[in-house]
Amino acid sequence: MKRLAILGSTGSIGTQALEVVAANPSLFEVEILSAHSNSALLIEQARRFKPNAVVVTDESRYNEVKEALVMQQIKVFTGEAALTDVVTWDSVDVVLGAIVGFAGLSSTLAAVAAGKRVALANKETLVVAGELVMKLAAEKGATIIPVDSEHSAIFQCLVGEDMSRIEKVILTASGGPFLGRKPNYLVNVKASHALQHPNWSMGAKITIDSATLMNKGLEMIEAKWLFGLRDDQIDVIVHPQSVIHSMVQFIDGSIKAQMGLPDMKLPIQYALAWPYRIENDWKRVDFRDYAKLTFEPADYKTFRNLAIAREAMERGGNAPCVLNAANEVLVNAFLQNKVGFLEMSDMIEKTLESVPFIEHPASLEDYHNSDAEARRYALEYAKKSQLSMY
Ligand code: NAD
Ligand code: MG
């Protein structure tokens, strides 16, 4: 029996994790649930799964949640500090980090510092401060199991392998809704269109990141830290069917792939149950349904975010943190139709040029400062958008 803290329980990953929990009541128990502002769903989840405590980080929702759960004797907390506290409780065995964006960093770090097992969906944590997080995990004996499907695939391919025998990892990308499109088309696309992902149903931010290929850029950086790779060991290939979730190539030329249908419940279940595999009755891949599995190079010229992210990864220091902050601001602006699709890359690039480079961020505070500074610049650039909606 594992007792879980599910951070971001109302999101796409969080709700799917609760489906896995509901299907395996003898294996998992919910100790903590957290959400930012979706109090209605958080209350419903708490009544159903009966956690010991819930955290609603948006303070304006605290009274509502508190009153709704008082009869159930569920503890209710608010604010980010509460989140960093509850993950350290002795009663928590596994922390699922499923908050979106930089907002997930402090709670992940707190869980790692407490030596917990962390099932990590929140890739931004590793993009921003991967070096710090992995160093702390090694020091404190914390285990990080990836939930992101590509990284779960790589993790599964590496079971029983010697890490020093990896030649490279090959991250697969679906290509998103605009695969094959060129700038003359992309210049006019709106959020409503970019939100239609062909293979995966996910939260709004990652769906836009998938359309711009920033998601794959962030995942390169995530892979670098998770698996301790050099930049030149990380390759990306477009595979529109999303059946192969990623691959590892070893020094003898042998390649292992992990496959399955595109369903996040699988990597979520794997991360929660690790090192065990548990049974389920979900739909299986039938290769007769696929006349072809196809591969093509990624278009770094059209989807410039991929090139910009690679550059930030190679530069290192606070560059990925700045990249991430600018991207969060601009994706948010794009979702509100305040900046254009292609403008996002220009503005991320300008933000990277504007924020002073720090080669060796010394502390968490340095990352917070770089994040805040990048957000200020990115917002300034967004305000100068051709759409001029501010
Ligand atoms: P989502 O937007 O659906 O859910 C986000 C969750 O985080 C919600 O529960 C929300 O209440 C909470 N949250 C948002 N802002 C917060 C804040 N400031 N403080 C505390 N909590 C906050 O997002 P998602 O699609 O579930 O993605 C979650 C993470 O998992 C992201 O980092 C994403 O990149 C990663 N991921 C998601 C998928 C997917 O299929 N959805 C796949 C791979 C990786
Ligand atoms: Mg992914």
CSV table of N, CA, C and O in Angstrom, one decimal, residues 97-193:
chain,number,residue,atom,x,y,z
A,97,GLY,N,4.1,15.0,-8.7
A,97,GLY,CA,4.2,16.4,-9.0
A,97,GLY,C,3.5,16.6,-10.4
A,97,GLY,O,4.1,16.4,-11.4
A,98,ALA,N,2.3,17.1,-10.3
A,98,ALA,CA,1.5,17.3,-11.5
A,98,ALA,C,0.9,18.7,-11.6
A,98,ALA,O,-0.1,19.0,-12.2
A,99,ILE,N,1.7,19.6,-10.9
A,99,ILE,CA,1.4,21.1,-11.1
A,99,ILE,C,2.0,21.5,-12.4
A,99,ILE,O,3.0,21.0,-12.8
A,100,VAL,N,1.4,22.5,-13.0
A,100,VAL,CA,1.9,22.9,-14.3
A,100,VAL,C,2.8,24.2,-14.1
A,100,VAL,O,2.5,25.0,-13.3
A,101,GLY,N,4.0,24.2,-14.7
A,101,GLY,CA,4.9,25.3,-14.8
A,101,GLY,C,5.8,25.5,-13.6
A,101,GLY,O,5.9,24.6,-12.7
A,102,PHE,N,6.4,26.7,-13.5
A,102,PHE,CA,7.4,27.0,-12.5
A,102,PHE,C,6.8,26.9,-11.1
A,102,PHE,O,7.5,26.6,-10.1
A,103,ALA,N,5.5,27.0,-11.0
A,103,ALA,CA,4.7,26.9,-9.7
A,103,ALA,C,5.0,25.6,-9.1
A,103,ALA,O,4.8,25.4,-7.9
A,104,GLY,N,5.4,24.6,-9.8
A,104,GLY,CA,5.6,23.2,-9.2
A,104,GLY,C,7.0,23.0,-8.7
A,104,GLY,O,7.3,22.0,-8.0
A,105,LEU,N,7.9,24.0,-8.9
A,105,LEU,CA,9.3,23.8,-8.5
A,105,LEU,C,9.5,23.7,-6.9
A,105,LEU,O,10.1,22.7,-6.5
A,106,SER,N,8.9,24.6,-6.1
A,106,SER,CA,9.2,24.6,-4.7
A,106,SER,C,8.7,23.3,-4.0
A,106,SER,O,9.4,22.7,-3.2
A,107,SER,N,7.5,22.8,-4.4
A,107,SER,CA,7.0,21.6,-3.8
A,107,SER,C,7.8,20.4,-4.2
A,107,SER,O,8.0,19.5,-3.4
A,108,THR,N,8.2,20.3,-5.5
A,108,THR,CA,9.1,19.2,-5.9
A,108,THR,C,10.4,19.2,-5.1
A,108,THR,O,10.8,18.1,-4.6
A,109,LEU,N,11.0,20.4,-5.0
A,109,LEU,CA,12.2,20.5,-4.3
A,109,LEU,C,12.1,20.0,-2.8
A,109,LEU,O,12.9,19.3,-2.3
A,110,ALA,N,10.9,20.4,-2.2
A,110,ALA,CA,10.7,20.1,-0.8
A,110,ALA,C,10.6,18.6,-0.7
A,110,ALA,O,11.1,18.0,0.3
A,111,ALA,N,9.9,17.9,-1.6
A,111,ALA,CA,9.7,16.5,-1.6
A,111,ALA,C,11.1,15.8,-1.8
A,111,ALA,O,11.4,14.8,-1.1
A,112,VAL,N,11.9,16.3,-2.7
A,112,VAL,CA,13.2,15.7,-2.9
A,112,VAL,C,14.1,15.9,-1.7
A,112,VAL,O,14.8,15.0,-1.2
A,113,ALA,N,14.0,17.1,-1.1
A,113,ALA,CA,14.8,17.4,0.1
A,113,ALA,C,14.4,16.4,1.3
A,113,ALA,O,15.2,16.1,2.1
A,114,ALA,N,13.1,16.0,1.3
A,114,ALA,CA,12.7,15.1,2.3
A,114,ALA,C,13.0,13.6,2.0
A,114,ALA,O,12.6,12.7,2.7
A,115,GLY,N,13.6,13.4,0.8
A,115,GLY,CA,14.1,12.1,0.4
A,115,GLY,C,12.9,11.2,-0.1
A,115,GLY,O,13.0,10.0,-0.1
A,116,LYS,N,11.8,11.8,-0.5
A,116,LYS,CA,10.7,11.1,-1.0
A,116,LYS,C,10.9,10.5,-2.4
A,116,LYS,O,11.7,10.9,-3.1
A,117,ARG,N,10.0,9.5,-2.7
A,117,ARG,CA,9.9,9.1,-4.0
A,117,ARG,C,9.0,10.1,-4.7
A,117,ARG,O,7.9,10.4,-4.3
A,118,VAL,N,9.5,10.6,-5.9
A,118,VAL,CA,8.7,11.6,-6.6
A,118,VAL,C,8.4,11.1,-8.0
A,118,VAL,O,9.3,10.8,-8.8
A,119,ALA,N,7.1,11.0,-8.3
A,119,ALA,CA,6.7,10.7,-9.7
A,119,ALA,C,6.5,12.0,-10.3
A,119,ALA,O,5.6,12.8,-9.9
A,120,LEU,N,7.4,12.4,-11.3
A,120,LEU,CA,7.4,13.8,-11.7
A,120,LEU,C,6.8,14.0,-13.1
A,120,LEU,O,7.4,13.5,-14.1
A,121,ALA,N,5.7,14.7,-13.1
A,121,ALA,CA,5.1,15.1,-14.4
A,121,ALA,C,5.5,16.5,-14.8
A,121,ALA,O,5.7,16.9,-15.9
A,122,ASN,N,5.7,17.3,-13.7
A,122,ASN,CA,6.0,18.7,-13.9
A,122,ASN,C,7.4,18.9,-14.5
A,122,ASN,O,8.4,19.2,-13.8
A,123,LYS,N,7.5,18.8,-15.8
A,123,LYS,CA,8.8,18.9,-16.5
A,123,LYS,C,9.5,20.2,-16.3
A,123,LYS,O,10.7,20.3,-16.3
A,124,GLU,N,8.7,21.3,-16.1
A,124,GLU,CA,9.3,22.6,-15.9
A,124,GLU,C,10.3,22.7,-14.8
A,124,GLU,O,11.3,23.4,-14.8
A,125,THR,N,10.0,21.9,-13.7
A,125,THR,CA,11.0,21.8,-12.6
A,125,THR,C,12.4,21.5,-13.0
A,125,THR,O,13.3,22.1,-12.6
A,126,LEU,N,12.5,20.5,-13.9
A,126,LEU,CA,13.8,20.0,-14.3
A,126,LEU,C,14.4,21.0,-15.4
A,126,LEU,O,15.6,21.1,-15.5
A,127,VAL,N,13.5,21.6,-16.1
A,127,VAL,CA,14.0,22.6,-17.1
A,127,VAL,C,14.7,23.8,-16.4
A,127,VAL,O,15.8,24.2,-16.7
A,128,VAL,N,14.0,24.2,-15.4
A,128,VAL,CA,14.4,25.4,-14.7
A,128,VAL,C,15.7,25.1,-13.8
A,128,VAL,O,16.7,25.9,-13.9
A,129,ALA,N,15.6,24.1,-13.1
A,129,ALA,CA,16.6,23.9,-12.0
A,129,ALA,C,17.1,22.4,-12.0
A,129,ALA,O,17.3,21.8,-10.9
A,130,GLY,N,17.2,21.7,-13.1
A,130,GLY,CA,17.5,20.3,-13.2
A,130,GLY,C,18.7,19.9,-12.4
A,130,GLY,O,18.8,18.9,-11.7
A,131,GLU,N,19.8,20.8,-12.5
A,131,GLU,CA,21.0,20.4,-11.9
A,131,GLU,C,20.9,20.4,-10.4
A,131,GLU,O,21.3,19.5,-9.7
A,132,LEU,N,20.2,21.4,-9.9
A,132,LEU,CA,19.9,21.6,-8.4
A,132,LEU,C,19.1,20.4,-7.9
A,132,LEU,O,19.4,19.8,-6.9
A,133,VAL,N,18.0,20.1,-8.7
A,133,VAL,CA,17.1,19.0,-8.3
A,133,VAL,C,17.8,17.7,-8.2
A,133,VAL,O,17.6,16.9,-7.2
A,134,MET,N,18.5,17.4,-9.3
A,134,MET,CA,19.2,16.0,-9.3
A,134,MET,C,20.3,15.9,-8.3
A,134,MET,O,20.5,14.8,-7.7
A,135,LYS,N,21.0,17.0,-8.0
A,135,LYS,CA,22.0,17.0,-7.0
A,135,LYS,C,21.4,16.7,-5.6
A,135,LYS,O,21.9,15.9,-4.9
A,136,LEU,N,20.4,17.4,-5.4
A,136,LEU,CA,19.7,17.3,-4.1
A,136,LEU,C,19.1,15.9,-3.9
A,136,LEU,O,19.2,15.2,-2.9
A,137,ALA,N,18.6,15.3,-5.0
A,137,ALA,CA,18.0,14.0,-5.0
A,137,ALA,C,19.1,13.0,-4.6
A,137,ALA,O,18.9,12.0,-3.8
A,138,ALA,N,20.3,13.1,-5.2
A,138,ALA,CA,21.4,12.2,-5.0
A,138,ALA,C,21.8,12.3,-3.5
A,138,ALA,O,22.0,11.3,-2.8
A,139,GLU,N,21.9,13.5,-3.0
A,139,GLU,CA,22.3,13.8,-1.6
A,139,GLU,C,21.3,13.2,-0.6
A,139,GLU,O,21.7,12.6,0.4
A,140,LYS,N,20.0,13.3,-0.9
A,140,LYS,CA,19.0,13.0,0.1
A,140,LYS,C,18.4,11.6,-0.2
A,140,LYS,O,17.5,11.2,0.5
A,141,GLY,N,18.9,10.9,-1.2
A,141,GLY,CA,18.4,9.6,-1.5
A,141,GLY,C,16.9,9.6,-2.0
A,141,GLY,O,16.2,8.6,-1.8
A,142,ALA,N,16.5,10.7,-2.6
A,142,ALA,CA,15.2,10.7,-3.2
A,142,ALA,C,15.2,10.1,-4.6
A,142,ALA,O,16.2,10.2,-5.3
A,143,THR,N,14.2,9.4,-5.0
A,143,THR,CA,14.1,8.8,-6.3
A,143,THR,C,13.1,9.6,-7.1
A,143,THR,O,12.0,9.8,-6.7
A,144,ILE,N,13.5,9.9,-8.4
A,144,ILE,CA,12.6,10.6,-9.3
A,144,ILE,C,12.2,9.7,-10.4
A,144,ILE,O,13.1,9.2,-11.1
A,145,ILE,N,10.9,9.4,-10.5
A,145,ILE,CA,10.4,8.5,-11.6
A,145,ILE,C,9.7,9.4,-12.6
A,145,ILE,O,8.7,10.1,-12.2
A,146,PRO,N,10.1,9.4,-13.8
A,146,PRO,CA,9.4,10.3,-14.8
A,146,PRO,C,8.0,9.9,-15.1
A,146,PRO,O,7.8,8.7,-15.2
A,147,VAL,N,7.1,10.8,-15.3
A,147,VAL,CA,5.8,10.5,-15.7
A,147,VAL,C,5.6,10.9,-17.2
A,147,VAL,O,4.8,10.3,-17.9
A,148,ASP,N,6.3,11.9,-17.6
A,148,ASP,CA,6.3,12.4,-19.0
A,148,ASP,C,6.5,11.1,-19.9
A,148,ASP,O,7.4,10.3,-19.6
A,149,SER,N,5.6,10.9,-20.9
A,149,SER,CA,5.6,9.6,-21.6
A,149,SER,C,7.0,9.3,-22.2
A,149,SER,O,7.4,8.1,-22.2
A,150,GLU,N,7.6,10.3,-22.8
A,150,GLU,CA,8.9,10.0,-23.5
A,150,GLU,C,10.0,9.6,-22.4
A,150,GLU,O,10.8,8.7,-22.7
A,151,HIS,N,9.9,10.2,-21.3
A,151,HIS,CA,11.0,9.9,-20.3
A,151,HIS,C,10.6,8.6,-19.5
A,151,HIS,O,11.5,7.9,-19.1
A,152,SER,N,9.3,8.4,-19.4
A,152,SER,CA,8.9,7.1,-18.9
A,152,SER,C,9.4,6.0,-19.8
A,152,SER,O,9.9,4.9,-19.4
A,153,ALA,N,9.3,6.2,-21.1
A,153,ALA,CA,9.7,5.2,-22.1
A,153,ALA,C,11.2,5.0,-22.0
A,153,ALA,O,11.7,3.8,-21.9
A,154,ILE,N,12.0,6.0,-21.9
A,154,ILE,CA,13.5,5.9,-21.7
A,154,ILE,C,13.8,5.2,-20.4
A,154,ILE,O,14.6,4.3,-20.4
A,155,PHE,N,13.1,5.6,-19.4
A,155,PHE,CA,13.4,5.0,-18.1
A,155,PHE,C,13.1,3.5,-18.1
A,155,PHE,O,13.9,2.7,-17.6
A,156,GLN,N,12.0,3.1,-18.8
A,156,GLN,CA,11.7,1.7,-18.9
A,156,GLN,C,12.7,0.9,-19.8
A,156,GLN,O,13.0,-0.2,-19.5
A,157,CYS,N,13.2,1.6,-20.9
A,157,CYS,CA,14.2,1.0,-21.7
A,157,CYS,C,15.5,0.8,-21.0
A,157,CYS,O,16.3,-0.1,-21.3
A,158,LEU,N,15.7,1.6,-19.9
A,158,LEU,CA,17.0,1.5,-19.2
A,158,LEU,C,17.0,0.5,-18.1
A,158,LEU,O,18.1,0.3,-17.4
A,159,VAL,N,15.9,-0.1,-17.8
A,159,VAL,CA,15.9,-1.1,-16.7
A,159,VAL,C,16.8,-2.2,-17.0
A,159,VAL,O,16.8,-2.8,-18.1
A,160,GLY,N,17.8,-2.5,-16.1
A,160,GLY,CA,18.7,-3.5,-16.3
A,160,GLY,C,19.9,-3.1,-17.1
A,160,GLY,O,20.8,-3.9,-17.4
A,161,GLU,N,20.0,-1.8,-17.5
A,161,GLU,CA,21.1,-1.4,-18.4
A,161,GLU,C,22.1,-0.6,-17.5
A,161,GLU,O,21.8,0.0,-16.5
A,162,ASP,N,23.3,-0.5,-18.1
A,162,ASP,CA,24.4,0.4,-17.5
A,162,ASP,C,24.3,1.7,-18.2
A,162,ASP,O,24.4,1.8,-19.4
A,163,MET,N,24.1,2.8,-17.4
A,163,MET,CA,23.9,4.1,-17.9
A,163,MET,C,25.1,4.6,-18.8
A,163,MET,O,24.9,5.4,-19.7
A,164,SER,N,26.3,4.0,-18.5
A,164,SER,CA,27.5,4.5,-19.2
A,164,SER,C,27.5,3.8,-20.6
A,164,SER,O,28.4,4.2,-21.4
A,165,ARG,N,26.6,2.9,-20.9
A,165,ARG,CA,26.5,2.3,-22.2
A,165,ARG,C,25.5,2.9,-23.1
A,165,ARG,O,25.2,2.3,-24.2
A,166,ILE,N,24.9,4.0,-22.7
A,166,ILE,CA,24.0,4.7,-23.6
A,166,ILE,C,24.8,5.5,-24.7
A,166,ILE,O,25.7,6.3,-24.3
A,167,GLU,N,24.4,5.4,-25.9
A,167,GLU,CA,25.0,6.2,-27.0
A,167,GLU,C,24.2,7.5,-27.1
A,167,GLU,O,24.7,8.6,-27.1
A,168,LYS,N,22.9,7.3,-27.3
A,168,LYS,CA,22.0,8.5,-27.3
A,168,LYS,C,20.5,8.1,-27.0
A,168,LYS,O,20.2,6.9,-27.0
A,169,VAL,N,19.7,9.1,-26.7
A,169,VAL,CA,18.3,8.8,-26.5
A,169,VAL,C,17.6,9.5,-27.7
A,169,VAL,O,18.1,10.5,-28.2
A,170,ILE,N,16.5,8.9,-28.2
A,170,ILE,CA,15.8,9.5,-29.3
A,170,ILE,C,14.4,9.8,-28.8
A,170,ILE,O,13.6,8.8,-28.5
A,171,LEU,N,14.1,11.0,-28.6
A,171,LEU,CA,12.8,11.5,-28.2
A,171,LEU,C,11.8,11.5,-29.4
A,171,LEU,O,12.2,12.2,-30.4
A,172,THR,N,10.7,10.9,-29.3
A,172,THR,CA,9.7,11.0,-30.4
A,172,THR,C,8.8,12.1,-30.1
A,172,THR,O,8.5,12.4,-29.0
A,173,ALA,N,8.4,12.8,-31.2
A,173,ALA,CA,7.5,13.9,-31.2
A,173,ALA,C,6.3,13.6,-32.1
A,173,ALA,O,6.6,13.1,-33.3
A,174,SER,N,5.1,13.9,-31.7
A,174,SER,CA,4.0,13.7,-32.7
A,174,SER,C,4.0,14.7,-33.8
A,174,SER,O,3.5,14.4,-34.9
A,175,GLY,N,4.6,15.8,-33.5
A,175,GLY,CA,4.6,16.9,-34.5
A,175,GLY,C,3.5,17.9,-34.2
A,175,GLY,O,3.4,19.0,-34.7
A,176,GLY,N,2.5,17.5,-33.4
A,176,GLY,CA,1.4,18.4,-33.0
A,176,GLY,C,0.4,18.6,-34.1
A,176,GLY,O,0.5,18.1,-35.2
A,177,PRO,N,-0.5,19.6,-33.9
A,177,PRO,CA,-1.6,19.8,-34.9
A,177,PRO,C,-1.1,20.5,-36.2
A,177,PRO,O,-1.8,20.5,-37.2
A,178,PHE,N,0.1,21.1,-36.1
A,178,PHE,CA,0.6,21.9,-37.3
A,178,PHE,C,1.7,21.2,-38.0
A,178,PHE,O,2.5,21.9,-38.7
A,179,LEU,N,1.8,19.9,-37.9
A,179,LEU,CA,2.9,19.2,-38.6
A,179,LEU,C,2.8,19.4,-40.1
A,179,LEU,O,1.7,19.3,-40.7
A,180,GLY,N,4.0,19.8,-40.6
A,180,GLY,CA,4.0,20.0,-42.1
A,180,GLY,C,3.6,21.4,-42.5
A,180,GLY,O,3.8,21.8,-43.7
A,181,ARG,N,3.1,22.2,-41.6
A,181,ARG,CA,2.7,23.6,-41.9
A,181,ARG,C,3.9,24.5,-41.9
A,181,ARG,O,5.0,24.2,-41.3
A,182,LYS,N,3.8,25.6,-42.7
A,182,LYS,CA,4.9,26.5,-42.9
A,182,LYS,C,4.5,27.9,-42.2
A,182,LYS,O,3.3,28.1,-42.0
A,183,PRO,N,5.5,28.8,-42.1
A,183,PRO,CA,5.2,30.1,-41.4
A,183,PRO,C,4.0,30.9,-42.0
A,183,PRO,O,3.2,31.5,-41.3
A,184,ASN,N,3.8,30.8,-43.3
A,184,ASN,CA,2.8,31.6,-43.9
A,184,ASN,C,1.4,31.2,-43.4
A,184,ASN,O,0.4,31.9,-43.4
A,185,TYR,N,1.3,29.9,-43.0
A,185,TYR,CA,0.0,29.4,-42.4
A,185,TYR,C,0.0,29.7,-40.9
A,185,TYR,O,-1.0,30.1,-40.4
A,186,LEU,N,1.1,29.4,-40.3
A,186,LEU,CA,1.2,29.5,-38.8
A,186,LEU,C,0.9,31.0,-38.3
A,186,LEU,O,0.5,31.2,-37.2
A,187,VAL,N,1.3,31.9,-39.1
A,187,VAL,CA,1.2,33.3,-38.7
A,187,VAL,C,-0.2,33.7,-38.2
A,187,VAL,O,-0.4,34.5,-37.3
A,188,ASN,N,-1.2,33.0,-38.8
A,188,ASN,CA,-2.6,33.4,-38.5
A,188,ASN,C,-3.3,32.4,-37.5
A,188,ASN,O,-4.5,32.6,-37.2
A,189,VAL,N,-2.6,31.3,-37.0
A,189,VAL,CA,-3.4,30.4,-36.2
A,189,VAL,C,-3.7,30.9,-34.9
A,189,VAL,O,-3.0,31.7,-34.3
A,190,LYS,N,-4.9,30.5,-34.4
A,190,LYS,CA,-5.4,31.0,-33.1
A,190,LYS,C,-5.3,29.9,-32.0
A,190,LYS,O,-5.2,28.7,-32.4
A,191,ALA,N,-5.5,30.3,-30.8
A,191,ALA,CA,-5.4,29.3,-29.7
A,191,ALA,C,-6.4,28.2,-29.9
A,191,ALA,O,-6.1,27.0,-29.6
A,192,SER,N,-7.6,28.5,-30.3
A,192,SER,CA,-8.7,27.5,-30.4
A,192,SER,C,-8.2,26.4,-31.3
A,192,SER,O,-8.5,25.2,-31.1
A,193,HIS,N,-7.5,26.7,-32.3
A,193,HIS,CA,-7.0,25.8,-33.3
A,193,HIS,C,-5.8,25.0,-32.8
A,193,HIS,O,-5.7,23.8,-32.9
